[in-house]
Coordinates of C-alpha atoms and ligand atoms in Angstrom, one line a residue:
M169 CA -22.2 -75.3 36.0
S170 CA -18.8 -73.5 35.8
D171 CA -18.1 -71.6 32.6
L172 CA -15.5 -74.0 31.5
D173 CA -17.2 -77.4 32.3
G174 CA -17.3 -79.3 29.0
V175 CA -14.8 -77.1 27.2
K176 CA -11.6 -79.0 26.3
S177 CA -9.8 -75.9 25.0
V178 CA -10.4 -72.5 23.6
L179 CA -10.1 -72.5 19.8
I180 CA -10.9 -68.9 18.9
T181 CA -10.8 -66.1 21.4
E182 CA -13.1 -63.3 21.9
A183 CA -10.5 -60.9 20.5
E184 CA -9.9 -63.0 17.4
L185 CA -13.6 -63.2 16.7
S186 CA -14.0 -59.5 17.1
A187 CA -11.1 -58.7 14.8
A188 CA -12.2 -61.1 12.1
I189 CA -15.8 -59.9 12.2
S190 CA -14.7 -56.3 11.9
G191 CA -12.6 -57.2 8.9
M192 CA -15.4 -59.1 7.3
G193 CA -17.7 -56.1 7.9
K194 CA -15.3 -53.9 5.8
I195 CA -15.2 -56.4 3.0
L196 CA -19.0 -56.7 2.9
T197 CA -19.4 -53.0 3.0
E198 CA -17.4 -52.7 -0.2
D199 CA -19.0 -55.7 -1.9
Y200 CA -22.6 -54.7 -1.2
R201 CA -22.3 -51.0 -1.8
G202 CA -25.3 -49.8 -3.9
K203 CA -27.1 -53.1 -3.5
K204 CA -30.3 -54.0 -1.7
L205 CA -28.7 -56.2 1.0
L206 CA -30.8 -58.6 3.0
L207 CA -29.0 -60.7 5.6
V208 CA -30.7 -64.0 6.4
S209 CA -29.6 -66.4 9.1
V210 CA -30.7 -69.8 10.2
L211 CA -31.8 -70.0 13.8
K212 CA -30.5 -70.5 16.3
G213 CA -26.8 -71.0 16.0
A214 CA -26.0 -67.8 14.0
F215 CA -27.8 -65.3 16.1
I216 CA -24.8 -63.8 17.9
F217 CA -22.6 -63.8 14.8
M218 CA -25.5 -62.0 12.9
A219 CA -25.9 -59.4 15.7
D220 CA -22.1 -58.6 15.7
L221 CA -21.7 -58.7 11.9
I222 CA -24.5 -56.3 11.0
R223 CA -23.0 -53.7 13.3
E224 CA -19.8 -53.8 11.2
I225 CA -21.6 -53.2 7.9
Q226 CA -21.7 -49.5 7.1
L227 CA -24.6 -49.7 4.7
P228 CA -28.4 -49.8 4.8
C229 CA -29.4 -53.4 5.2
E230 CA -32.3 -55.6 6.2
V231 CA -32.4 -58.7 8.4
D232 CA -34.5 -61.8 8.4
F233 CA -34.5 -65.3 9.9
L234 CA -35.3 -68.8 8.9
C235 CA -35.9 -71.7 11.2
V236 CA -35.3 -75.2 10.0
S237 CA -35.4 -78.7 11.5
S238 CA -33.1 -81.3 10.1
Y239 CA -33.9 -84.9 10.8
K240 CA -31.1 -86.8 12.4
D241 CA -30.6 -90.5 12.2
G242 CA -28.4 -90.9 15.3
V243 CA -25.9 -88.1 15.2
A244 CA -25.7 -87.7 11.5
S245 CA -28.0 -85.4 9.5
S246 CA -30.3 -87.2 7.1
G247 CA -30.3 -84.2 4.8
R248 CA -34.1 -83.7 5.0
V249 CA -34.8 -80.2 6.0
D250 CA -38.2 -78.8 7.0
F251 CA -38.8 -75.0 7.1
I252 CA -40.4 -74.4 10.5
K253 CA -40.3 -70.6 10.0
D254 CA -39.9 -69.2 6.5
I255 CA -39.1 -65.7 5.5
T256 CA -42.3 -63.9 4.4
R257 CA -41.1 -61.3 1.9
D258 CA -40.7 -61.5 -1.8
L259 CA -37.0 -61.5 -2.6
S260 CA -37.1 -59.7 -6.0
G261 CA -34.4 -57.1 -6.2
Y262 CA -32.6 -58.3 -3.0
D263 CA -29.0 -59.4 -2.8
V264 CA -29.3 -62.1 -0.1
L265 CA -26.4 -63.0 2.2
I266 CA -27.0 -66.1 4.2
V267 CA -25.2 -65.7 7.6
E268 CA -24.3 -69.1 9.1
D269 CA -22.5 -70.2 12.2
I270 CA -20.8 -73.3 10.8
L271 CA -20.7 -75.1 7.4
D272 CA -20.2 -78.7 8.4
T273 CA -21.9 -81.4 6.2
G274 CA -23.4 -78.7 4.1
L275 CA -26.8 -80.6 4.0
T276 CA -28.7 -77.8 5.7
L277 CA -27.1 -75.0 3.7
S278 CA -27.6 -76.6 0.3
E279 CA -31.3 -76.9 1.0
V280 CA -31.5 -73.3 2.3
V281 CA -29.7 -72.0 -0.8
R282 CA -32.0 -73.9 -3.0
H283 CA -35.1 -72.7 -1.1
L284 CA -34.0 -69.0 -1.2
S285 CA -32.8 -69.1 -4.8
G286 CA -36.4 -70.0 -5.8
K287 CA -37.8 -66.7 -4.4
G288 CA -36.4 -64.3 -7.1
A289 CA -33.4 -62.9 -5.4
R290 CA -30.8 -61.1 -7.5
S291 CA -28.1 -63.0 -5.8
V292 CA -27.7 -65.5 -3.0
R293 CA -24.3 -65.8 -1.3
I294 CA -23.1 -67.5 2.0
C295 CA -21.1 -65.9 4.8
T296 CA -20.1 -68.5 7.4
L297 CA -18.2 -67.8 10.6
L298 CA -16.7 -71.3 10.7
D299 CA -16.0 -73.9 8.0
K300 CA -15.3 -77.5 8.9
P301 CA -14.3 -78.9 5.5
S302 CA -13.7 -82.4 6.9
G303 CA -17.4 -82.8 7.5
R304 CA -18.7 -82.1 4.0
R305 CA -21.3 -84.4 2.5
A306 CA -23.0 -81.9 0.1
E307 CA -21.4 -79.6 -2.5
V308 CA -21.7 -76.2 -1.0
F309 CA -19.2 -73.4 -1.3
A310 CA -19.2 -70.4 1.0
D311 CA -18.4 -67.0 -0.5
Y312 CA -17.1 -65.6 2.8
I313 CA -15.4 -67.7 5.5
L314 CA -13.9 -66.2 8.7
F315 CA -12.3 -69.3 10.2
T316 CA -11.6 -72.9 9.2
V317 CA -11.9 -75.4 12.1
P318 CA -10.6 -78.9 12.6
D319 CA -12.7 -82.0 12.8
E320 CA -13.9 -81.4 16.4
F321 CA -17.3 -80.5 17.8
V322 CA -17.2 -76.8 18.6
I323 CA -19.3 -74.8 21.0
G324 CA -19.8 -71.2 22.1
Y325 CA -20.6 -67.9 20.5
G326 CA -24.1 -69.1 19.5
L327 CA -23.2 -72.8 18.9
D328 CA -24.6 -75.3 21.2
C329 CA -24.3 -78.8 22.5
A330 CA -27.8 -79.9 23.5
E331 CA -28.8 -76.2 23.7
L332 CA -26.1 -75.3 26.2
Y333 CA -22.9 -73.2 25.8
R334 CA -24.4 -70.7 23.3
N335 CA -23.5 -67.9 25.8
L336 CA -19.7 -68.5 25.8
P337 CA -18.0 -65.4 24.3
Y338 CA -15.4 -67.6 22.5
I339 CA -15.4 -70.7 20.3
G340 CA -14.3 -73.8 22.3
I341 CA -13.7 -77.5 21.5
Y342 CA -16.3 -79.6 23.3
D343 CA -14.9 -82.1 25.7
K344 CA -16.7 -85.4 25.0
E345 CA -15.3 -87.1 28.2
Ligands
XMP277 P1 -24.6 -79.0 8.4 O1 -23.6 -78.3 7.6 O2 -24.1 -80.3 8.9 O3 -24.8 -78.1 9.7 O4 -26.0 -79.2 7.8 C1 -26.1 -77.8 10.2 C2 -26.0 -77.2 11.6 O5 -25.5 -78.2 12.5 C3 -24.9 -77.5 13.6 N1 -23.5 -78.0 13.7 C4 -22.7 -77.8 14.8 N2 -23.1 -77.2 16.0 N3 -20.9 -77.6 16.7 C5 -22.1 -77.1 16.9 O6 -22.4 -76.6 18.0 C6 -20.5 -78.2 15.6 O7 -19.3 -78.6 15.5 C7 -21.5 -78.3 14.6 N4 -21.5 -78.8 13.3 C8 -22.7 -78.6 12.8 C9 -24.9 -76.1 13.3 O8 -26.1 -75.5 13.9 C10 -25.1 -76.0 11.8 O9 -25.7 -74.8 11.3
MG278 MG1 -27.0 -73.6 12.6

């Protein structure tokens, strides 16, 4: 497979990703100074974003991961979310920042926020690399958004199509043809 097979166009370049993540790291460094920061991401799509973002945060922080499975009827998410891997720690005293790849329907994140909010955290906020507002079906608001994307299926930089393309260093629009 050539690198560009399945990519209709590049939407966000590697340089644009890197500049935005560096800027977000500075904002988070100010906002979470003096707090007990725990970054939690939902596997697998956000793993590259998480890895790059934590290196731009100049504070002590901890990292954890959740793994969820959302049941799909056809291509649409049903909204039912099972926690396949949960975080194990008690969240008392932590300021939790959920690190997500894309906020689309919002069905997954609304469940994740509800789940984590029940574990005693001081605060639970969302930082999403991409926001696709046209897809929204549940009321979820991200506190930090790096890029807003159009109503297209996007791949790369952790995001997949049938598990492929996660290794692209940029965000591309998937070519459905
Ligand atoms: P929602 O907000 O719909 O998103 O519950 C749940 C997860 O679905 C994936 N997703 C996408 N993955 N391109 C992708 O590669 C997309 O355009 C896209 N939209 C949603 C993603 O893993 C997200 O966390
Ligand atoms: Mg995801």
